[in-house]
Tab-separated table of C-alpha atoms and ligand atoms in Angstrom:
chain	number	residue	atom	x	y	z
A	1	UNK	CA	0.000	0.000	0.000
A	2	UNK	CA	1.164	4.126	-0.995
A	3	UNK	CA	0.860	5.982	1.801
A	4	UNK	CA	0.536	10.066	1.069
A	5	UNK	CA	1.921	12.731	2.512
A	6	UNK	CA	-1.065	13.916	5.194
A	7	UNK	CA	0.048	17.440	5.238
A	8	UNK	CA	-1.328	18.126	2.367
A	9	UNK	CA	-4.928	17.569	3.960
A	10	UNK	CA	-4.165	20.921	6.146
A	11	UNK	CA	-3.790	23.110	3.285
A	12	UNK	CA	-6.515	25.095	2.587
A	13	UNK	CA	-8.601	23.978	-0.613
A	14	UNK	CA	-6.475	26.189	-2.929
A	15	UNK	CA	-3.229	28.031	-3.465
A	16	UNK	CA	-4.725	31.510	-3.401
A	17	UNK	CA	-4.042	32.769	-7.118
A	18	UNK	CA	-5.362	29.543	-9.033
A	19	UNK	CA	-8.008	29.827	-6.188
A	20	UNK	CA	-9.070	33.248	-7.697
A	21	UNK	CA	-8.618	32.102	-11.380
A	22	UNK	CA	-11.153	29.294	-10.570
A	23	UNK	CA	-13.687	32.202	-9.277
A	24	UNK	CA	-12.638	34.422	-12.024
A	25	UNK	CA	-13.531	31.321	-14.982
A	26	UNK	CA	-16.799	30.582	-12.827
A	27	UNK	CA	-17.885	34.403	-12.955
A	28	UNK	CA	-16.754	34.790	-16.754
A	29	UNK	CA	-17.822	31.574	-18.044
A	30	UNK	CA	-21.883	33.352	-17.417
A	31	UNK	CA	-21.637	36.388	-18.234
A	32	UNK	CA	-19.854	37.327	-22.076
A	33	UNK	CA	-19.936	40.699	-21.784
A	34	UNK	CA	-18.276	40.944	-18.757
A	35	UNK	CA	-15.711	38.395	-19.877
A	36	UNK	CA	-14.836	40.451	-22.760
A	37	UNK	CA	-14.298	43.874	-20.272
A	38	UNK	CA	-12.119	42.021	-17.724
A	39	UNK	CA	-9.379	43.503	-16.703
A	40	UNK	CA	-6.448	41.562	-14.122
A	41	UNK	CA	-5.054	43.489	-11.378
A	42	UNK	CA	-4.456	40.075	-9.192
A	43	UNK	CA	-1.437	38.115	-9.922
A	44	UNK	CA	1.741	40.192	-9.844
A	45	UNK	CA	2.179	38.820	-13.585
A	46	UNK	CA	4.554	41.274	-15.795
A	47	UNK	CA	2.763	42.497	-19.147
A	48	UNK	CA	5.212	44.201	-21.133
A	49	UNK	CA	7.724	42.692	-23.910
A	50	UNK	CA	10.545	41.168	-23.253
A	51	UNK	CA	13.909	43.643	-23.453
A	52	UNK	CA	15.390	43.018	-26.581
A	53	UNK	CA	19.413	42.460	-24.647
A	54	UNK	CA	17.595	39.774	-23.468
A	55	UNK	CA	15.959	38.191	-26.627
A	56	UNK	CA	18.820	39.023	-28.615
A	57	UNK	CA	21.094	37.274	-26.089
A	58	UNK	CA	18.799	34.085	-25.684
A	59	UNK	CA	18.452	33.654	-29.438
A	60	UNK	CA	22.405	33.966	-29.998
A	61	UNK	CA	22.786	31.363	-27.704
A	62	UNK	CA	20.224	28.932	-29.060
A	63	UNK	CA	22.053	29.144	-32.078
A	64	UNK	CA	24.917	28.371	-30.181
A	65	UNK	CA	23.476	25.663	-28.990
A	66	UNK	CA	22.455	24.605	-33.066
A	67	UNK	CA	26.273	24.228	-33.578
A	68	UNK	CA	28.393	21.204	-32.578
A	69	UNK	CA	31.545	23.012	-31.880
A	70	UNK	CA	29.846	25.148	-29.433
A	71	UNK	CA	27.232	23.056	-28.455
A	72	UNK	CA	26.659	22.681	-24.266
A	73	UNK	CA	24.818	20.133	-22.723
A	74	UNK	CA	23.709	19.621	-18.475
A	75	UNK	CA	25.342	23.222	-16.988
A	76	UNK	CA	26.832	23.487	-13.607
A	77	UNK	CA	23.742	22.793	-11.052
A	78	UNK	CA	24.090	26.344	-9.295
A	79	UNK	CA	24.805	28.091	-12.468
A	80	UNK	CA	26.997	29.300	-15.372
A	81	UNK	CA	30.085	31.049	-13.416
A	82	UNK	CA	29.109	34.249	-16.354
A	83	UNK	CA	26.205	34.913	-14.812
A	84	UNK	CA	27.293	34.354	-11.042
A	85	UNK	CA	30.067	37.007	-11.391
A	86	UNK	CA	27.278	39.312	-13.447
A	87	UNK	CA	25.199	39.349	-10.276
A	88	UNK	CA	28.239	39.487	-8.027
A	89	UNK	CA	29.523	42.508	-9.704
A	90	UNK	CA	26.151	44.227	-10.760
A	91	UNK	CA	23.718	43.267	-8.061
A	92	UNK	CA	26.012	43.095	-4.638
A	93	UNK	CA	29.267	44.731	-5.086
A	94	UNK	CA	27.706	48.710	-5.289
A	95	UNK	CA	25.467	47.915	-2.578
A	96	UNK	CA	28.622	47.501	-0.921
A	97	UNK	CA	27.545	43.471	-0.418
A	98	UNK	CA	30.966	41.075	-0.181
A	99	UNK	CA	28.887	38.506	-2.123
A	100	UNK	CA	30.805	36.830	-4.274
A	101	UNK	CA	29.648	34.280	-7.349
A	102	UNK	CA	30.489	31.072	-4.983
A	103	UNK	CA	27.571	31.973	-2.492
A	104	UNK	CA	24.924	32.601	-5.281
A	105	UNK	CA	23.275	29.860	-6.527
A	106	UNK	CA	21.013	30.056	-10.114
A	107	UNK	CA	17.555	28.610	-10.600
A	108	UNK	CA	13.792	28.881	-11.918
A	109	UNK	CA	11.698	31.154	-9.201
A	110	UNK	CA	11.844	32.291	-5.802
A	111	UNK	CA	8.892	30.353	-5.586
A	112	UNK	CA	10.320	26.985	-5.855
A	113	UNK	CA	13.709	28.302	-3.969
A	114	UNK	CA	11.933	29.565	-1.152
A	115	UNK	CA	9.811	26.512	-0.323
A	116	UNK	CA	12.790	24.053	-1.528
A	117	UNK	CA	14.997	25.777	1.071
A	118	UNK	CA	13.264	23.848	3.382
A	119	UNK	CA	14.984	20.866	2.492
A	120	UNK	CA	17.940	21.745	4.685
A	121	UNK	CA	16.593	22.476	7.469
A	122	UNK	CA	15.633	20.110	10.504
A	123	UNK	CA	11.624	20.273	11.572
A	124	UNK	CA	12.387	21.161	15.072
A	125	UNK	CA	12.748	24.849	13.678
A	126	UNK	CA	10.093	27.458	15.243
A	127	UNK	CA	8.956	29.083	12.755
A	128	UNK	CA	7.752	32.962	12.414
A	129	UNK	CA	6.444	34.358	9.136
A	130	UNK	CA	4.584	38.013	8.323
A	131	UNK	CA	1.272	38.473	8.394
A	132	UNK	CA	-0.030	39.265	5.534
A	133	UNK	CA	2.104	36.533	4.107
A	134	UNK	CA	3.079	35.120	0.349
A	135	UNK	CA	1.171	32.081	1.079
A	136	UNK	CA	4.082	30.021	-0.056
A	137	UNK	CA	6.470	30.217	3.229
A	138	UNK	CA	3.362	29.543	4.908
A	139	UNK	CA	2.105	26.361	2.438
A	140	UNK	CA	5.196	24.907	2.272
A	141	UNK	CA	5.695	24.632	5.594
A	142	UNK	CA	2.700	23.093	5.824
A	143	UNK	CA	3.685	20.468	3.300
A	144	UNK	CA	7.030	19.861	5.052
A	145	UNK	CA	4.596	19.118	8.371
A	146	UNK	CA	6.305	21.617	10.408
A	147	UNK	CA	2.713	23.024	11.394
A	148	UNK	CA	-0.164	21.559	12.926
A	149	UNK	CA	-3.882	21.561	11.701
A	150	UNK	CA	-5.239	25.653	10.699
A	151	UNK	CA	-7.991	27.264	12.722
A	152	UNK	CA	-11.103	28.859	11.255
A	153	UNK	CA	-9.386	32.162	10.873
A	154	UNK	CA	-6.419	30.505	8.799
A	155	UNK	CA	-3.933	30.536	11.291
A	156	UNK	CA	-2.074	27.249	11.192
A	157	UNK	CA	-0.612	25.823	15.018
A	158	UNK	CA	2.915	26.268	15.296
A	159	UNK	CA	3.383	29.134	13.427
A	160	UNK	CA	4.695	31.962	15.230
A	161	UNK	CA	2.755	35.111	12.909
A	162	UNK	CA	4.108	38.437	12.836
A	163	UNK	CA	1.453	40.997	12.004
A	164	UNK	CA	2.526	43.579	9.898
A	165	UNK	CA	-0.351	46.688	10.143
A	166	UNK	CA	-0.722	50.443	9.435
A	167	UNK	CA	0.484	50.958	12.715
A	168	UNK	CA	3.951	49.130	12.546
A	169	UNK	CA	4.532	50.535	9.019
A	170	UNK	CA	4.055	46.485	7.633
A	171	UNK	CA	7.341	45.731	9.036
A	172	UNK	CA	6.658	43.592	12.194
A	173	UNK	CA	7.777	43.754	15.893
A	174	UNK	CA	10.662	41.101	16.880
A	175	UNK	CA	9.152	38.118	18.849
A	176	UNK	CA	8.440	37.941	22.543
A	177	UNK	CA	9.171	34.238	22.072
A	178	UNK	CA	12.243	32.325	20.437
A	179	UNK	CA	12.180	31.584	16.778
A	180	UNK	CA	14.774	29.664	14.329
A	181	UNK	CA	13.819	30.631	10.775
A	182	UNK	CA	11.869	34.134	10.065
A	183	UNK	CA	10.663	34.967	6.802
A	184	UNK	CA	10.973	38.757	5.464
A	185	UNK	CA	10.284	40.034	2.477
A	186	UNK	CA	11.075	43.916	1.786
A	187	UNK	CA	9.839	45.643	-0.979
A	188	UNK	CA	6.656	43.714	0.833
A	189	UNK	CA	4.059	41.555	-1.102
A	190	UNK	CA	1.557	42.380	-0.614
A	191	UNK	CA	1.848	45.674	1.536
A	192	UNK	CA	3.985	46.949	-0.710
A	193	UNK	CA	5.721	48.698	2.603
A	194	UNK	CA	9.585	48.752	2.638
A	195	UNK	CA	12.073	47.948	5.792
A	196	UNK	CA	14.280	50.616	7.001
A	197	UNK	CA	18.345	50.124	7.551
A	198	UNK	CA	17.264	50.455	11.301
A	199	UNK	CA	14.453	48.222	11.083
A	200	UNK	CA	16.522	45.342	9.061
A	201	UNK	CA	19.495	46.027	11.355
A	202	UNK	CA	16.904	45.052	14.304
A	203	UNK	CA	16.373	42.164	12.943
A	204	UNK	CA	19.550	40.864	12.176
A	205	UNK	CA	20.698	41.128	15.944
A	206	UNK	CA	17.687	39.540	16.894
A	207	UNK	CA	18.631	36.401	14.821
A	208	UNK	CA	22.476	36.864	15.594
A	209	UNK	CA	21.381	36.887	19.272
A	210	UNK	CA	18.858	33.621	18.996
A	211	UNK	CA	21.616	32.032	15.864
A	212	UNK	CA	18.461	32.380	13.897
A	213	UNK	CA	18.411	32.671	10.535
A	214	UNK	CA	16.423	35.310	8.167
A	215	UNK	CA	15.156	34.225	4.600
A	216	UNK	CA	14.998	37.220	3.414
A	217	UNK	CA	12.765	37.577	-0.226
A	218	UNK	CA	13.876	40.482	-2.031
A	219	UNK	CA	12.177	39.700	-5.645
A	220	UNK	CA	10.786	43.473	-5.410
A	221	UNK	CA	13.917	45.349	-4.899
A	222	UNK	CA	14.714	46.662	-7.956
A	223	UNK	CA	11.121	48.620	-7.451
A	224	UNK	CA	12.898	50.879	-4.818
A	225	UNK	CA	12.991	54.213	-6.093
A	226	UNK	CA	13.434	56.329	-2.815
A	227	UNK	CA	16.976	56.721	-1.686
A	228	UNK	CA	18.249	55.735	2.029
A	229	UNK	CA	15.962	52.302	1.537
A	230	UNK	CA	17.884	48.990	1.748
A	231	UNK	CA	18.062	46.818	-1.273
A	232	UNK	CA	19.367	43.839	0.016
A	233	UNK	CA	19.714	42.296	3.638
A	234	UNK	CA	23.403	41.705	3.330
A	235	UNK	CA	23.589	45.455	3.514
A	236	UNK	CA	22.997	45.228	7.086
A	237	UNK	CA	26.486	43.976	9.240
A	238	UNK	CA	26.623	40.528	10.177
A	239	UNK	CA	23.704	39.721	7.915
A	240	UNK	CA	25.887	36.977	6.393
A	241	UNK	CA	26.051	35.437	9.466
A	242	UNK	CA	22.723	34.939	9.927
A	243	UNK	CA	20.194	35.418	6.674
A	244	UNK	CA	19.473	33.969	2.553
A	245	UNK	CA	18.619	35.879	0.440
A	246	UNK	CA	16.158	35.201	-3.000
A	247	UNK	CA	16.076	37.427	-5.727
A	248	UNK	CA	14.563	37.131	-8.932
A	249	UNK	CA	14.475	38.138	-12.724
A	250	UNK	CA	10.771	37.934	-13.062
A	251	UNK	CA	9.651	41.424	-11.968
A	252	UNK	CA	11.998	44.022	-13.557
A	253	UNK	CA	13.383	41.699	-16.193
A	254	UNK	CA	9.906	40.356	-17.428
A	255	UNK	CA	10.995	37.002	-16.799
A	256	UNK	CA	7.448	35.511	-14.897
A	257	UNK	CA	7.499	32.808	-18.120
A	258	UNK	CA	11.004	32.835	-18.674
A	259	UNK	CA	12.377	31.869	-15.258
A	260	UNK	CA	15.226	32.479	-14.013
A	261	UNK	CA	16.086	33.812	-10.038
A	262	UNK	CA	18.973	33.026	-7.793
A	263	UNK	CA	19.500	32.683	-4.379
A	264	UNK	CA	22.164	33.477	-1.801
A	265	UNK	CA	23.410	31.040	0.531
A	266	UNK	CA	26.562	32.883	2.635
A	267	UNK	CA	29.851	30.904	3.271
A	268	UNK	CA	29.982	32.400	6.960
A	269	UNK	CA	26.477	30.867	7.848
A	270	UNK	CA	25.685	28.199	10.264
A	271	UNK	CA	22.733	26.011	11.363
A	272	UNK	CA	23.083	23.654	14.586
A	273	UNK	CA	22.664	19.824	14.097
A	274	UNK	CA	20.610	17.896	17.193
A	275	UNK	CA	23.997	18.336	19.245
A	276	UNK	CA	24.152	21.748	19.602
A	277	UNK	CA	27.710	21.500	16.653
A	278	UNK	CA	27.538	23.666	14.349
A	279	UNK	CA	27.603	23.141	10.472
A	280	UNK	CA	27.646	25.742	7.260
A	281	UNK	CA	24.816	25.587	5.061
A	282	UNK	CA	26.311	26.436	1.978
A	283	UNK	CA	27.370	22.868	1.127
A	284	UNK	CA	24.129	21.780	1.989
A	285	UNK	CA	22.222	23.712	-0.146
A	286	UNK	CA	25.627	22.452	-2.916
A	287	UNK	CA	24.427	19.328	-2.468
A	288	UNK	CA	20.199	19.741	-2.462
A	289	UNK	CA	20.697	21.576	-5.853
A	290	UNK	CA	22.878	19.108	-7.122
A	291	UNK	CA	20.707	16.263	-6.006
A	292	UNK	CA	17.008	17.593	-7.644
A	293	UNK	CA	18.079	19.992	-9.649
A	294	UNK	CA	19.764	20.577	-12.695
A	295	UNK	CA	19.783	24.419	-13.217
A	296	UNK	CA	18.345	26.611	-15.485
A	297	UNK	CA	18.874	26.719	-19.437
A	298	UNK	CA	21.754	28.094	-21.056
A	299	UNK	CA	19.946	30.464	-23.152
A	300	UNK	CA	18.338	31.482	-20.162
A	301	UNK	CA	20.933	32.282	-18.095
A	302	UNK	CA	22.445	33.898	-21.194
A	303	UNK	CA	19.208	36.146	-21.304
A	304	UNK	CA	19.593	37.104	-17.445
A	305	UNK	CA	22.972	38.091	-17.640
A	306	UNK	CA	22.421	40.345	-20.703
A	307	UNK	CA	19.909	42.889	-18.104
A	308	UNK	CA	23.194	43.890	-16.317
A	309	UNK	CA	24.480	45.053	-19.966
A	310	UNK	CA	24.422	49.084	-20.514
A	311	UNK	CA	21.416	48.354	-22.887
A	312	UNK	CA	19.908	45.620	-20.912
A	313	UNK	CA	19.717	47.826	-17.785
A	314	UNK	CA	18.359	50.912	-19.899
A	315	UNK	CA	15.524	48.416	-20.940
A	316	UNK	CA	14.980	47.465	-16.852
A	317	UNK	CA	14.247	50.926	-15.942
A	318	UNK	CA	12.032	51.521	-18.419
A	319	UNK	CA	10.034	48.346	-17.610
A	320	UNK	CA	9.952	49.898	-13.525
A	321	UNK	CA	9.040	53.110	-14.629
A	322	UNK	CA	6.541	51.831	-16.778
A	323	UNK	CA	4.952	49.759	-13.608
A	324	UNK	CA	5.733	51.969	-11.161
A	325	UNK	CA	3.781	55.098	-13.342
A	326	UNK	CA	0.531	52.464	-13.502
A	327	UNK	CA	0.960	52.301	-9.684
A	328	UNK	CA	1.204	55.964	-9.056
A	329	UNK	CA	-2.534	56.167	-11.336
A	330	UNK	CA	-3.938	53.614	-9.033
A	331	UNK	CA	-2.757	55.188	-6.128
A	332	UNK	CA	-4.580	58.165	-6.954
A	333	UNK	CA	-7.799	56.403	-8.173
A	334	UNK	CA	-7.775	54.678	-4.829
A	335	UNK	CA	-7.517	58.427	-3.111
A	336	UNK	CA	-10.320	59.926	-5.088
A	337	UNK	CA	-12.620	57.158	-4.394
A	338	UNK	CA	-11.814	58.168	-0.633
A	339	UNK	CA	-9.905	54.946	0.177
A	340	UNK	CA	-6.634	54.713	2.306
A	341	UNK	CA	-3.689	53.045	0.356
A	342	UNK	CA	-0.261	51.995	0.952
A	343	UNK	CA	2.836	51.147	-0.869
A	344	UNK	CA	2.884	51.448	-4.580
A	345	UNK	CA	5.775	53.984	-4.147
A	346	UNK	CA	8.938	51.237	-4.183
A	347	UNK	CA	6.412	48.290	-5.069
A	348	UNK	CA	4.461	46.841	-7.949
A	349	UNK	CA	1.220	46.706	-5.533
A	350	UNK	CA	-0.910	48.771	-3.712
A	351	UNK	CA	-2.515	47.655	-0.750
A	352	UNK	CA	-6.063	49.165	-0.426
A	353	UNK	CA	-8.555	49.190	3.039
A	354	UNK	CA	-11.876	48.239	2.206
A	355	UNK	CA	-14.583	50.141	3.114
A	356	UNK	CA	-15.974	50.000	6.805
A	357	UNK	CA	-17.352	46.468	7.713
A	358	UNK	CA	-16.493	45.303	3.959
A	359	UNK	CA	-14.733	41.617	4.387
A	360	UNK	CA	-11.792	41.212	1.519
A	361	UNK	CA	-13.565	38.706	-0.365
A	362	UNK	CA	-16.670	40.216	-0.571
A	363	UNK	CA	-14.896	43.159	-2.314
A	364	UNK	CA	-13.156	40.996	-4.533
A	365	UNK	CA	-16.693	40.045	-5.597
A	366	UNK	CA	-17.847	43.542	-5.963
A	367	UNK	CA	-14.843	44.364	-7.646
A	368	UNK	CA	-15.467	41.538	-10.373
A	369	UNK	CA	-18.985	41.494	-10.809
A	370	UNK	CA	-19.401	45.553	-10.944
A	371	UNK	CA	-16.151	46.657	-12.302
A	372	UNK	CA	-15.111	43.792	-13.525
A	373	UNK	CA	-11.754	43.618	-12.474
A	374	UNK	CA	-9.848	40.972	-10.475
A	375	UNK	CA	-8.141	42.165	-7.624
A	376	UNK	CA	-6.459	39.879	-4.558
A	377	UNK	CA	-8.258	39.525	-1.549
A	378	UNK	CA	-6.605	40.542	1.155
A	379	UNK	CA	-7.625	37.144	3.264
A	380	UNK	CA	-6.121	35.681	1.298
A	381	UNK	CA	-2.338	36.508	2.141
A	382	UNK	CA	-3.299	35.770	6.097
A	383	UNK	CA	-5.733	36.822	8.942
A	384	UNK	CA	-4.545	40.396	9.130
A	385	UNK	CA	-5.042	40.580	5.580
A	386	UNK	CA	-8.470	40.720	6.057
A	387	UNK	CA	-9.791	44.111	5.660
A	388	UNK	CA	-7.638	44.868	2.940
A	389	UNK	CA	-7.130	44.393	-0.521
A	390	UNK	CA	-4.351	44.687	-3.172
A	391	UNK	CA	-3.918	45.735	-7.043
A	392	UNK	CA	-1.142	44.897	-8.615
A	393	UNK	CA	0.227	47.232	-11.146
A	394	UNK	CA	1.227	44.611	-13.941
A	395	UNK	CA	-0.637	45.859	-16.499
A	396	UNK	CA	-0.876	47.697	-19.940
A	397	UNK	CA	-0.804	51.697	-19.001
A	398	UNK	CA	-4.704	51.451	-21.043
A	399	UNK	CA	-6.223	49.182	-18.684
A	400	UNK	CA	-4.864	50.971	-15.770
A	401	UNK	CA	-6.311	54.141	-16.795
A	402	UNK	CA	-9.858	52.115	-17.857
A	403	UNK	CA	-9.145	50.625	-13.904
A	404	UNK	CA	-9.136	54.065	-12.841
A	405	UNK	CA	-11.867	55.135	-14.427
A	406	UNK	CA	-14.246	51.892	-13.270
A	407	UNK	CA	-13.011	52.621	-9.837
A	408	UNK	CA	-13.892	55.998	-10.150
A	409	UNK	CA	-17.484	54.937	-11.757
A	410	UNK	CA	-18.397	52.702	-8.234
A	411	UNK	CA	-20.199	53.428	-5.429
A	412	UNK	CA	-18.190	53.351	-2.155
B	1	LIG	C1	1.909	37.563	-6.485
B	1	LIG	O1	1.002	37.985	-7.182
B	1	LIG	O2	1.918	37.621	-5.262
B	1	LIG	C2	3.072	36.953	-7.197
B	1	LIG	O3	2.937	37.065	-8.560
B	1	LIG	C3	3.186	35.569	-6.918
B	1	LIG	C4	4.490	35.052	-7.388
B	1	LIG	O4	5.379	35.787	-7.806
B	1	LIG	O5	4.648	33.840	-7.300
């Protein structure tokens, strides 16, 4: 007899964005009209071509590949060393980051790396995550069975949650209590809020102090446009000591179907085995990636290291202003219509309060059936999410202006 993995029973009945897609085909699939005027604000999906460094760079490498004398086959498991040194040199080194190609490690998402990371870790670990969350530190952890069963609210047992409000700017207090692993993620999905040097540097003693260690997700940062906001945790002292970071090509580079992200896994940092010794993770992770994975395609990779070129980058800032212009017009829609908004200043979303007594999802159905547009609920990123919604600014700069309008067209 197969015997499956009993975890998965706890989850909730759907990952929250194919959860909405299901609602958003049910809606649709009655009503034409309304199909044909939809408009999606909910995944944080890019829109906009892909830069041309990067298609020019992936096609010169297929063709590459279409030639025997220069033809590659299986790549190094944590990446081509070009692109390594590329995000050594471009991404850490004028942040002032001593991160060098050895400690980054290539793959397909943040997605995958963040709940894969998992895989090195033991499942004594207490665990504290955000709240609002990414529902995948919080799923996979469920998976992994390092929770217990979730209550009606959502809240699973043996999670330590974090609540990020108005109030603490969406960056959370430390924890009364011990934790082992603590998941950030500054620019914040979905707040959109951003961490201070003072607030990261807070939390770095904290898990120096406890030999915790921070996965830090920074897929947002290249959305920072406001000087004297950090853009990576390793900017903070000791932070190699005691945090990983992920980072991804996905939003600024367009790369959502292309895939490609990387992670950082510091020489200098430790984990304790059952015996209180103390062991670096790097190898470990060596050996996880080397085991299940077998990185990310050539032309790929070639593609991610041409958005460091002069042209490449030229391209990237376009793409952010581009984004970041749709989320200063929703922003102000939001305003007019008399509702209170955060982020969309160094983030892709905007996190909107609903009206008084107005749960998330119910909006979310308002949203569809009278404006017809899909937004994310904000129950749906944890119990403090409730109450609130987000837009995402992915999006042509015409629908975000038709968004605008529709929002300005409802009744609030
Ligand atoms: C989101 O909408 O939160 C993101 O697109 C999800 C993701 O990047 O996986």
């Amino acid at each position: 007899m197969a015997y499956l993995n009993e975890n998965y029973f706890k989850l909730k009945a759907g990952y929250l964005f194919p959860e909405i897609a299901r609602r958003v085909a049910a809606f649709t699939s009655e009503n034409r009209e309304a199909a044909a005027r939809l408009i999606r604000c909910g995944i944080g999906d890019v829109t906009e071509a892909l830069p041309l460094a990067a298609r020019e760079a992936m096609k010169a490498a297929v063709d590459e590949l279409g030639d025997r004398a220069t033809f590659r086959g299986y790549g190094p498991e944590q990446g081509y060393s070009f692109l390594r040194e590329a995000i050594a040199e471009h991404a850490y080194a004028p942040l002032g980051c001593k991160i060098s190609a050895e400690e980054i490690f290539i793959s397909d998402g943040s997605k995958c790396d963040t709940g894969n990371i998992l895989d090195i870790f033991g499942s004594q670990n207490r665990i504290a995550i955000t709240d609002p969350v990414y529902p995948v530190y919080v799923d996979t952890n469920v998976m992994c069975g390092h929770t217990g069963e979730a209550d009606e609210g959502g809240a699973y047992g043996g999670l330590v949650y974090l609540p990020c409000l108005p109030s603490n700017g969406f960056v959370p207090a430390l924890p009364l209590e011990k934790v082992d692993l603590i998941y950030l993620c500054y620019p914040n999905n979905p707040t959109g809020a951003t961490a201070s040097y003072e607030e990261l540097s807070a939390w770095v003693s904290f898990a120096r102090e406890n030999q915790a260690i921070i996965l830090f997700d920074a897929a947002y940062e290249a959305y920072i446009t406001e000087p004297g906001v950090p853009h990576s945790i390793f900017e903070i002292e000791g932070a190699e000591e005691c945090a990983i970071e992920f980072r991804s090509f996905s939003k600024h580079g367009g790369f959502t179907g292309v895939r490609c992200a990387y992670t950082v896994v510091p020489k200098n940092l430790m984990a304790s085995s059952a015996d209180g010794k103390r062991h670096r993770l790097h190898p470990l992770w060596a050996r996880r990636q080397s085991t299940k994975f077998n990185g990310v395609s050539y032309p790929v990779q070639r593609a991610a290291e041409a958005l460091f070129s002069p042209a490449g980058q030229a391209e990237v800032k376009a793409l952010i202003s581009h984004y970041l212009g749709n989320a200063t017009l929703l922003r102000e829609a939001c305003v007019a219509a008399g509702l209170e908004v955060f982020g969309g200043i160094n983030a892709p979303y905007i996190w909107v309060r609903c009206p008084e007594g107005v749960k998330s999802w119910e909006l979310f159905d308002r949203m569809l059936q009278e404006a017809n547009v899909v937004i994310t609920p904000g129950a749906g990123f944890g119990a403090a999410g409730e109450g609130y919604f987000r837009i995402s600014a992915f999006n042509s700069r015409a629908n975000v202006e038709e968004v605008a309008r529709r929002l300005a067209a409802m009744t609030w």
